[in-house]
Amino acid sequence: MSHDTTHSKPWSGRFNEPTDAFVEEFTASVGFDRRLYRQDIRGSIAHAHMLSKVGVLSTEESEAIVQGLEAIAQDIDKGQFSWSVTLEDVHMNIEAALTERIGPVGKKLHTGRSRNDQIATDIRLYLRDAIDAIATQLRHLQEALLDLAEREAETIMPGFTHLQTAQPVTFGHHLMAWFEMLARDNERLADCRRRVNILPLGAAALAGTTFPIDRAYTAELLGFEAITENSLDAVSDRDFAIEFTAVGALLMTHLSRFAEELVLWSSAQFDFVTLPDRFCTGSSIMPQKKNPDVPELVRGKTGRVNGHLISLLTLMKSQPLAYNKDNQEDKEPLFDTIDTLLGSLRAFADMVPAIKANSDKMREAAAKGYATATDLADYLVRKGASFRDAHEIVGKAVAHAIEQGEDLAALNLETLQSFTPLIQEDVFSVLTLEGSVAARNHLGGTAPTQVRAAIQRARRKLSPQP
Ligand code: ARG
């Protein structure tokens, strides 16, 4: 990036001395907003077409501008563009290059607009594409979860509350819980996109413009679904960025929860899953180590996205209307949120299909911890006990089993009957793990048939999307 003295600033007319060198660095955004060049050029091309449609530019003028802009886009694509800090931001760098390339007619492009509505347009275009890319990655991860859930629909594991063994569940059911979290993220993303996809261009600096602009035409050219209603709001609104980051923070929070379970489960103490070697790393000192770096890192990256949400909320807090330079600070948190989401989703989408469930270990763990105690209580209710009495009786039986160091199912009928005569020979079928999960056979329950039905419904819901 260069400081060049050949370009005076497009706004320097009323100034009597050049900008302080440090201030120039300090206020410039081109170091990060050049990332918006495609959107900036796309917006400018639409603006030029619109200006010629309404007669503010001649056809020849707008054609020269459009061709010049297209050539600049190619130069930047190829890395043959020299960005100048003196020219402050992506907008003025491209505009200066345009005038250099096509002559004074390039200076007509900025008619009827301002960098304030221009940057708002650029970010919305950029974010719209980013949302689509994130939705695609999200969908890959959802599909990976459905496939794994299908394979593991009957695999029994302990379900936890308070991280203590609670009741047996199927691994497929657990994976479908993750899927549900992502399905909500997907909906939120689509909803957020509706408020991103609105054209602010035409607001100009803050009050609109004196030229007879056709905003509907510009919106159509850029694929915006709507047009902002108020020029002051159009240049100052960053709600859409906050909403997107909030969606991202929640999505990362979900990924951090999956990550945490994968880290726990891949430990020697749990050993429920084996993560593929290619997603793990070793230790430079402990030869035996295989560390679950990918889930750990995703868990850790949640912090930065949560931080970006707070940054953006704080950025907008108490800002007076309309545009303020503060808003230049919206880009880095937004870009980093996008990058973090894309990277984390991709890592998980690639890793999930290769997760190996250690079903023996899961089953063994489910068999410990009296996971079928509730099943025994429900059995007593079916034999005529009230649930509260049944709870008390089973609690005593569990205490006895703990004393004996035995599982409930290992106690003989006589022992079980010493707690209540309601218990009969048929009790043993309800104390099995398979019986326990199969009995929770209703919509939303953990029975393998219900898990398969949930997967089918989920696949149907996913399919109509692009
Ligand atoms: N770099 C600015 C931003 O990111 C672009 C708009 C600047 N407008 C202005 N009048 N200084 O928000």
Coordinates of C-alpha atoms and ligand atoms in Angstrom, one line a residue:
M1 CA 0.0 0.0 0.0
S2 CA 1.4 3.4 -0.9
H3 CA 1.2 7.0 0.2
D4 CA 1.3 8.8 -3.1
T5 CA 1.5 12.5 -3.5
T6 CA 0.3 12.5 -7.1
H7 CA -3.3 12.1 -6.0
S8 CA -4.8 15.0 -4.2
K9 CA -7.9 14.1 -2.2
P10 CA -11.3 14.3 -3.9
W11 CA -12.5 16.5 -1.0
S12 CA -9.4 18.7 -0.6
G13 CA -10.9 21.9 -2.1
R14 CA -11.6 23.7 1.1
F15 CA -8.4 22.6 2.9
N16 CA -5.4 24.8 3.4
E17 CA -2.8 22.2 4.4
P18 CA -2.3 18.6 3.6
T19 CA -3.6 15.9 6.0
D20 CA -1.2 15.0 8.8
A21 CA 0.7 11.9 7.8
F22 CA -0.3 10.0 10.9
V23 CA -3.9 11.1 10.6
E24 CA -3.9 9.8 7.1
E25 CA -2.9 6.4 8.3
F26 CA -5.2 6.6 11.3
T27 CA -8.3 7.5 9.3
A28 CA -7.8 5.3 6.2
S29 CA -9.9 2.2 5.8
V30 CA -8.5 0.9 2.5
G31 CA -6.3 -1.6 4.4
F32 CA -9.5 -3.6 5.1
D33 CA -12.3 -2.2 3.0
R34 CA -10.6 -3.0 -0.3
R35 CA -12.1 -6.4 0.4
L36 CA -15.4 -4.8 -0.8
Y37 CA -14.0 -3.9 -4.3
R38 CA -16.2 -6.3 -6.3
Q39 CA -19.4 -5.0 -4.5
D40 CA -18.2 -1.4 -4.8
I41 CA -17.7 -1.8 -8.5
R42 CA -20.9 -3.6 -9.0
G43 CA -22.8 -0.9 -7.2
S44 CA -21.1 1.8 -9.2
I45 CA -21.9 0.1 -12.5
A46 CA -25.6 -0.1 -11.5
H47 CA -25.5 3.6 -10.4
A48 CA -24.0 4.6 -13.8
H49 CA -26.6 2.7 -15.7
M50 CA -29.3 4.4 -13.6
L51 CA -27.8 7.8 -14.2
S52 CA -27.9 7.3 -17.9
K53 CA -31.5 5.9 -17.8
V54 CA -32.7 9.1 -16.2
G55 CA -30.6 11.3 -18.5
V56 CA -28.1 12.6 -16.0
L57 CA -25.3 10.8 -17.9
S58 CA -25.3 10.3 -21.7
T59 CA -25.2 6.7 -23.0
E60 CA -21.6 7.2 -24.1
E61 CA -20.5 8.5 -20.7
S62 CA -22.1 5.7 -18.8
E63 CA -20.7 3.1 -21.2
A64 CA -17.2 4.6 -20.8
I65 CA -17.6 4.5 -17.0
V66 CA -18.9 0.9 -17.0
Q67 CA -16.1 -0.4 -19.2
G68 CA -13.5 1.4 -17.1
L69 CA -14.9 -0.1 -14.0
E70 CA -15.0 -3.6 -15.4
A71 CA -11.3 -3.2 -16.5
I72 CA -10.4 -2.0 -13.0
A73 CA -12.2 -5.1 -11.5
Q74 CA -10.0 -7.3 -13.7
D75 CA -6.9 -5.5 -12.6
I76 CA -7.7 -5.9 -9.0
D77 CA -8.6 -9.6 -9.5
K78 CA -5.2 -10.1 -11.1
G79 CA -3.4 -8.3 -8.3
Q80 CA -2.4 -5.5 -10.7
F81 CA -3.8 -2.6 -8.8
S82 CA -1.9 -0.3 -6.5
W83 CA -3.9 0.8 -3.5
S84 CA -3.1 4.1 -2.0
V85 CA -3.6 5.1 1.7
T86 CA -3.7 8.7 0.6
L87 CA -6.9 7.9 -1.2
E88 CA -8.3 6.7 2.1
D89 CA -10.8 4.0 1.2
V90 CA -11.9 1.5 -1.5
H91 CA -14.3 4.0 -3.0
M92 CA -11.9 6.8 -3.7
N93 CA -9.1 4.4 -4.8
I94 CA -11.4 3.0 -7.5
E95 CA -12.8 6.4 -8.5
A96 CA -9.3 7.8 -8.9
A97 CA -8.2 4.8 -11.0
L98 CA -11.3 5.3 -13.1
T99 CA -10.5 8.9 -13.9
E100 CA -6.9 8.0 -14.6
R101 CA -8.1 5.3 -17.0
I102 CA -11.0 7.0 -18.9
G103 CA -10.3 10.7 -18.3
P104 CA -12.5 13.4 -16.8
V105 CA -15.8 11.6 -17.5
G106 CA -14.8 9.3 -14.6
K107 CA -15.4 12.2 -12.3
K108 CA -19.1 12.2 -13.2
L109 CA -19.7 8.8 -11.6
H110 CA -20.2 10.2 -8.2
T111 CA -23.2 12.4 -9.3
G112 CA -26.2 12.0 -7.0
R113 CA -24.5 9.7 -4.4
S114 CA -22.2 9.9 -1.5
R115 CA -19.7 7.6 0.1
N116 CA -22.2 7.3 2.9
D117 CA -24.8 5.5 0.8
Q118 CA -22.1 3.8 -1.2
I119 CA -20.5 2.1 1.7
A120 CA -23.9 1.1 3.1
T121 CA -24.7 -0.5 -0.3
D122 CA -21.3 -2.2 -0.5
I123 CA -21.6 -3.9 2.9
R124 CA -25.2 -5.0 2.2
L125 CA -24.1 -6.6 -1.1
Y126 CA -21.1 -8.2 0.6
L127 CA -23.1 -9.5 3.5
R128 CA -25.8 -10.9 1.3
D129 CA -23.2 -13.1 -0.6
A130 CA -21.6 -14.0 2.7
I131 CA -24.9 -15.1 4.2
D132 CA -25.5 -17.3 1.1
A133 CA -22.0 -18.9 1.5
I134 CA -22.5 -19.5 5.2
A135 CA -26.0 -21.0 4.6
T136 CA -24.4 -23.4 2.1
Q137 CA -21.7 -24.5 4.6
L138 CA -24.4 -24.8 7.3
R139 CA -26.4 -27.0 5.1
H140 CA -23.4 -29.3 4.5
L141 CA -23.0 -29.7 8.2
Q142 CA -26.7 -30.4 8.7
E143 CA -26.5 -33.1 6.0
A144 CA -23.5 -34.6 7.6
L145 CA -25.3 -34.7 11.0
L146 CA -28.4 -36.4 9.3
D147 CA -26.2 -39.1 7.7
L148 CA -24.4 -39.8 11.0
A149 CA -27.7 -39.8 12.9
E150 CA -29.0 -42.3 10.4
R151 CA -26.0 -44.6 10.9
E152 CA -26.3 -44.3 14.7
A153 CA -30.1 -44.3 15.1
E154 CA -30.0 -47.4 17.3
T155 CA -26.7 -46.8 19.1
I156 CA -27.3 -46.5 22.8
M157 CA -25.5 -44.0 25.0
P158 CA -26.2 -42.5 28.4
G159 CA -28.2 -39.3 28.2
F160 CA -27.1 -36.7 30.7
T161 CA -28.5 -34.0 32.9
H162 CA -26.1 -32.1 35.2
L163 CA -23.6 -34.2 33.3
Q164 CA -24.7 -37.1 35.4
T165 CA -26.1 -40.3 33.8
A166 CA -29.8 -39.6 33.5
Q167 CA -31.6 -42.0 31.0
P168 CA -30.4 -44.0 28.0
V169 CA -30.8 -42.2 24.7
T170 CA -29.8 -43.1 21.2
F171 CA -26.7 -41.4 19.7
G172 CA -28.8 -40.6 16.7
H173 CA -31.2 -38.7 18.9
H174 CA -28.4 -36.7 20.5
L175 CA -27.1 -35.8 17.0
M176 CA -30.5 -34.7 16.0
A177 CA -30.6 -32.3 18.9
W178 CA -27.5 -30.7 17.4
F179 CA -29.3 -30.6 14.1
E180 CA -32.3 -28.8 15.6
M181 CA -30.0 -26.0 16.9
L182 CA -28.6 -25.5 13.4
A183 CA -32.0 -25.6 11.8
R184 CA -32.9 -22.6 14.0
D185 CA -29.7 -20.9 13.0
N186 CA -30.6 -21.5 9.4
E187 CA -34.0 -19.8 9.9
R188 CA -32.4 -16.9 11.6
L189 CA -29.9 -16.4 8.8
A190 CA -32.7 -16.4 6.2
D191 CA -34.7 -13.9 8.2
C192 CA -31.7 -11.6 8.7
R193 CA -31.0 -11.8 5.0
R194 CA -34.3 -10.1 4.3
R195 CA -33.3 -7.0 6.2
V196 CA -29.8 -7.0 4.6
N197 CA -31.2 -7.2 1.1
I198 CA -32.5 -3.6 1.0
L199 CA -31.0 -0.8 -1.2
P200 CA -29.8 2.3 0.7
L201 CA -28.2 3.9 -2.4
G202 CA -30.0 7.2 -3.3
A203 CA -29.9 8.5 0.3
A204 CA -26.7 10.2 -0.8
A205 CA -24.9 12.0 2.1
L206 CA -28.0 12.0 4.3
A207 CA -30.9 13.9 2.8
G208 CA -31.3 12.5 -0.7
T209 CA -30.2 14.1 -4.0
T210 CA -31.5 16.8 -6.3
F211 CA -31.1 14.6 -9.3
P212 CA -34.1 12.6 -10.7
I213 CA -32.8 9.2 -9.6
D214 CA -34.7 6.0 -10.2
R215 CA -33.9 3.9 -7.1
A216 CA -36.2 1.1 -8.2
Y217 CA -34.1 0.6 -11.3
T218 CA -30.9 0.5 -9.3
A219 CA -32.5 -2.0 -6.8
E220 CA -33.5 -4.2 -9.7
L221 CA -30.0 -4.2 -11.2
L222 CA -28.4 -5.1 -7.9
G223 CA -31.0 -7.7 -7.0
F224 CA -32.3 -5.9 -3.9
E225 CA -35.7 -6.9 -2.7
A226 CA -36.6 -3.5 -1.3
I227 CA -35.5 0.1 -1.0
T228 CA -34.8 2.0 2.2
E229 CA -37.7 4.4 3.2
N230 CA -35.7 7.1 4.9
S231 CA -32.4 8.7 3.7
L232 CA -31.2 9.5 7.3
D233 CA -31.8 6.0 8.4
A234 CA -30.4 4.5 5.2
V235 CA -26.9 5.9 5.8
S236 CA -26.8 5.4 9.5
D237 CA -28.4 2.0 10.0
R238 CA -26.2 -0.9 10.9
D239 CA -28.9 -3.0 12.5
F240 CA -28.5 -5.6 9.8
A241 CA -24.8 -6.0 10.7
I242 CA -25.7 -6.4 14.4
E243 CA -28.4 -8.9 13.6
F244 CA -26.0 -10.9 11.4
T245 CA -23.4 -10.9 14.1
A246 CA -26.0 -12.0 16.7
V247 CA -27.0 -14.9 14.5
G248 CA -23.3 -15.7 14.1
A249 CA -22.7 -15.5 17.9
L250 CA -25.6 -18.0 18.5
L251 CA -24.4 -20.3 15.7
M252 CA -20.9 -20.3 17.2
T253 CA -22.3 -20.9 20.6
H254 CA -24.0 -24.0 19.2
L255 CA -20.8 -25.1 17.6
S256 CA -19.0 -24.6 20.9
R257 CA -21.5 -26.9 22.6
F258 CA -20.9 -29.7 20.0
A259 CA -17.2 -29.0 20.3
E260 CA -17.3 -29.3 24.1
E261 CA -19.0 -32.7 23.9
L262 CA -16.6 -34.0 21.2
V263 CA -13.6 -32.9 23.4
L264 CA -15.1 -34.7 26.4
W265 CA -16.2 -37.8 24.5
S266 CA -12.9 -38.3 22.7
S267 CA -11.0 -38.4 26.0
A268 CA -9.8 -41.7 27.4
Q269 CA -12.2 -41.4 30.3
F270 CA -15.3 -41.3 28.0
D271 CA -14.0 -42.8 24.8
F272 CA -17.4 -42.5 23.2
V273 CA -16.1 -41.3 19.9
T274 CA -12.9 -41.4 17.9
L275 CA -12.0 -38.3 15.9
P276 CA -10.2 -38.8 12.6
D277 CA -6.4 -38.4 13.0
R278 CA -6.4 -35.8 10.2
F279 CA -8.4 -33.4 12.4
C280 CA -6.2 -33.8 15.4
T281 CA -2.6 -33.0 16.4
G282 CA 0.0 -34.5 18.6
S283 CA 2.1 -33.1 21.5
S284 CA 5.8 -32.2 21.1
I285 CA 6.6 -33.8 24.5
M286 CA 4.0 -36.5 25.2
P287 CA 4.2 -39.2 22.5
Q288 CA 0.8 -40.7 23.3
K289 CA -1.2 -37.5 22.8
K290 CA -3.9 -37.0 20.2
N291 CA -5.5 -33.7 20.8
P292 CA -8.9 -32.7 19.5
D293 CA -7.7 -29.3 18.2
V294 CA -10.4 -28.6 15.7
P295 CA -13.3 -28.7 18.2
E296 CA -11.1 -27.0 20.8
L297 CA -10.4 -24.2 18.3
V298 CA -14.0 -23.8 17.3
R299 CA -15.0 -23.6 20.9
G300 CA -12.3 -20.9 21.4
K301 CA -13.3 -18.9 18.4
T302 CA -16.8 -18.5 19.8
G303 CA -15.3 -15.8 22.0
R304 CA -14.3 -13.5 19.2
V305 CA -17.7 -13.6 17.5
N306 CA -19.4 -12.9 20.8
G307 CA -16.9 -10.0 21.2
H308 CA -17.7 -8.7 17.7
L309 CA -21.4 -8.6 18.6
I310 CA -20.6 -6.4 21.7
S311 CA -18.3 -4.3 19.5
L312 CA -21.0 -3.5 17.0
L313 CA -23.7 -2.9 19.6
T314 CA -21.3 -0.5 21.4
L315 CA -20.3 1.1 18.1
M316 CA -24.0 2.1 17.5
K317 CA -24.9 3.0 21.0
S318 CA -25.8 6.7 21.3
Q319 CA -24.8 7.5 17.7
P320 CA -26.6 10.6 16.6
L321 CA -28.1 10.6 13.1
A322 CA -27.0 10.4 10.4
Y323 CA -23.7 9.0 9.1
N324 CA -20.7 9.2 11.5
K325 CA -17.1 8.2 10.9
D326 CA -17.5 5.7 13.7
N327 CA -19.3 3.4 11.3
Q328 CA -16.0 2.7 9.5
E329 CA -15.3 0.5 12.6
D330 CA -18.1 -1.9 11.5
K331 CA -16.1 -3.7 8.9
E332 CA -13.4 -5.6 10.7
P333 CA -15.8 -7.2 13.2
L334 CA -18.1 -8.1 10.4
F335 CA -15.4 -9.6 8.2
D336 CA -13.9 -11.6 11.0
T337 CA -17.4 -12.9 12.0
I338 CA -17.9 -14.1 8.4
D339 CA -14.4 -15.7 8.2
T340 CA -14.8 -17.4 11.6
L341 CA -18.3 -18.8 10.7
L342 CA -17.2 -20.0 7.3
G343 CA -14.0 -21.7 8.7
S344 CA -15.7 -23.2 11.7
L345 CA -18.6 -24.6 9.7
R346 CA -16.3 -26.0 7.1
A347 CA -14.1 -27.7 9.7
F348 CA -17.2 -29.3 11.3
A349 CA -18.9 -30.3 8.1
D350 CA -15.6 -32.0 7.0
M351 CA -15.1 -33.7 10.4
V352 CA -18.5 -34.9 11.3
P353 CA -18.8 -37.6 8.6
A354 CA -15.5 -39.1 9.8
I355 CA -16.5 -39.3 13.5
K356 CA -16.5 -42.9 14.7
A357 CA -18.9 -43.9 17.4
N358 CA -17.5 -46.4 19.9
S359 CA -20.8 -48.0 20.5
D360 CA -19.5 -50.6 23.0
K361 CA -18.1 -47.9 25.2
M362 CA -21.3 -45.9 24.9
R363 CA -23.4 -48.9 25.8
E364 CA -21.1 -49.8 28.7
A365 CA -21.5 -46.3 30.1
A366 CA -25.3 -46.3 29.7
A367 CA -25.4 -49.6 31.6
K368 CA -23.7 -47.9 34.6
G369 CA -25.4 -45.2 36.6
Y370 CA -28.9 -46.7 36.9
A371 CA -30.1 -45.1 33.7
T372 CA -33.3 -47.2 33.7
A373 CA -34.5 -46.2 37.1
T374 CA -37.2 -44.0 35.6
D375 CA -38.3 -46.9 33.5
L376 CA -38.8 -48.9 36.7
A377 CA -40.8 -46.1 38.3
D378 CA -43.0 -45.8 35.1
Y379 CA -43.5 -49.6 35.3
L380 CA -44.8 -49.3 38.9
V381 CA -47.2 -46.6 37.8
R382 CA -48.6 -48.9 35.1
K383 CA -49.0 -51.5 37.9
G384 CA -51.1 -49.0 39.9
A385 CA -48.6 -47.0 42.1
S386 CA -48.7 -43.2 42.1
F387 CA -45.6 -41.7 40.4
R388 CA -44.4 -40.1 43.7
D389 CA -44.6 -43.5 45.6
A390 CA -43.0 -45.2 42.7
H391 CA -40.2 -42.7 42.7
E392 CA -39.6 -43.3 46.4
I393 CA -39.6 -47.1 46.0
V394 CA -37.2 -47.1 43.1
G395 CA -34.9 -44.7 45.0
K396 CA -34.7 -47.3 47.8
A397 CA -34.0 -50.1 45.2
V398 CA -31.2 -47.9 43.7
A399 CA -29.7 -47.3 47.1
H400 CA -29.6 -51.0 47.7
A401 CA -28.1 -51.7 44.3
I402 CA -25.4 -49.1 44.9
E403 CA -24.6 -50.8 48.3
Q404 CA -24.3 -54.2 46.5
G405 CA -22.3 -52.7 43.7
E406 CA -24.9 -54.1 41.2
D407 CA -27.0 -52.8 38.4
L408 CA -30.8 -52.7 38.9
A409 CA -31.3 -55.4 36.3
A410 CA -28.8 -57.6 38.2
L411 CA -31.0 -57.8 41.3
N412 CA -33.1 -60.9 41.4
L413 CA -36.9 -60.9 41.5
E414 CA -37.1 -61.7 45.2
T415 CA -34.9 -58.7 46.1
L416 CA -36.8 -56.4 43.8
Q417 CA -40.1 -57.6 45.3
S418 CA -38.8 -56.8 48.8
F419 CA -39.3 -53.1 47.8
T420 CA -42.8 -53.6 46.5
P421 CA -45.0 -56.6 45.7
L422 CA -46.1 -54.8 42.5
I423 CA -42.9 -56.0 40.8
Q424 CA -43.3 -59.1 38.7
E425 CA -41.4 -61.3 36.3
D426 CA -42.1 -58.9 33.4
V427 CA -40.0 -56.2 35.1
F428 CA -36.7 -57.3 33.5
S429 CA -37.8 -56.2 30.0
V430 CA -38.3 -52.6 31.1
L431 CA -34.8 -52.6 32.8
T432 CA -33.0 -53.2 29.5
L433 CA -31.4 -50.3 27.6
E434 CA -33.1 -51.3 24.4
G435 CA -36.5 -51.5 26.1
S436 CA -35.9 -48.1 27.7
V437 CA -35.2 -46.2 24.5
A438 CA -37.8 -48.1 22.4
A439 CA -40.5 -47.2 24.9
R440 CA -40.0 -43.5 24.3
N441 CA -41.9 -43.9 21.1
H442 CA -43.6 -40.6 20.4
L443 CA -42.8 -37.5 18.4
G444 CA -39.6 -36.0 19.8
G445 CA -38.7 -39.2 21.8
T446 CA -35.5 -41.1 21.6
A447 CA -36.8 -44.4 20.2
P448 CA -34.9 -45.4 17.0
T449 CA -38.1 -45.4 15.0
Q450 CA -38.7 -41.8 16.1
V451 CA -35.2 -40.8 15.3
R452 CA -35.6 -42.2 11.8
A453 CA -38.8 -40.3 11.4
A454 CA -37.2 -37.1 12.6
I455 CA -34.4 -37.6 10.1
Q456 CA -36.9 -38.0 7.3
R457 CA -38.8 -34.9 8.2
A458 CA -35.5 -33.0 8.5
R459 CA -34.4 -34.1 5.0
R460 CA -37.8 -33.0 3.6
K461 CA -37.4 -29.6 5.2
L462 CA -33.8 -29.2 3.9
S463 CA -34.5 -30.2 0.3
P464 CA -36.5 -27.3 -1.1
Q465 CA -33.7 -24.8 -0.4
P466 CA -31.3 -23.8 -3.2
Ligands
ARG1 N1 -14.7 4.5 4.9 C1 -16.0 5.0 5.2 C2 -16.8 3.9 6.0 O1 -16.3 2.8 6.1 C3 -16.8 5.3 4.0 C4 -17.8 6.4 4.1 C5 -17.1 7.6 4.5 N2 -17.8 8.8 4.4 C6 -17.3 9.9 4.8 N3 -18.0 11.0 4.6 N4 -16.2 10.0 5.4 O2 -17.8 4.1 6.6

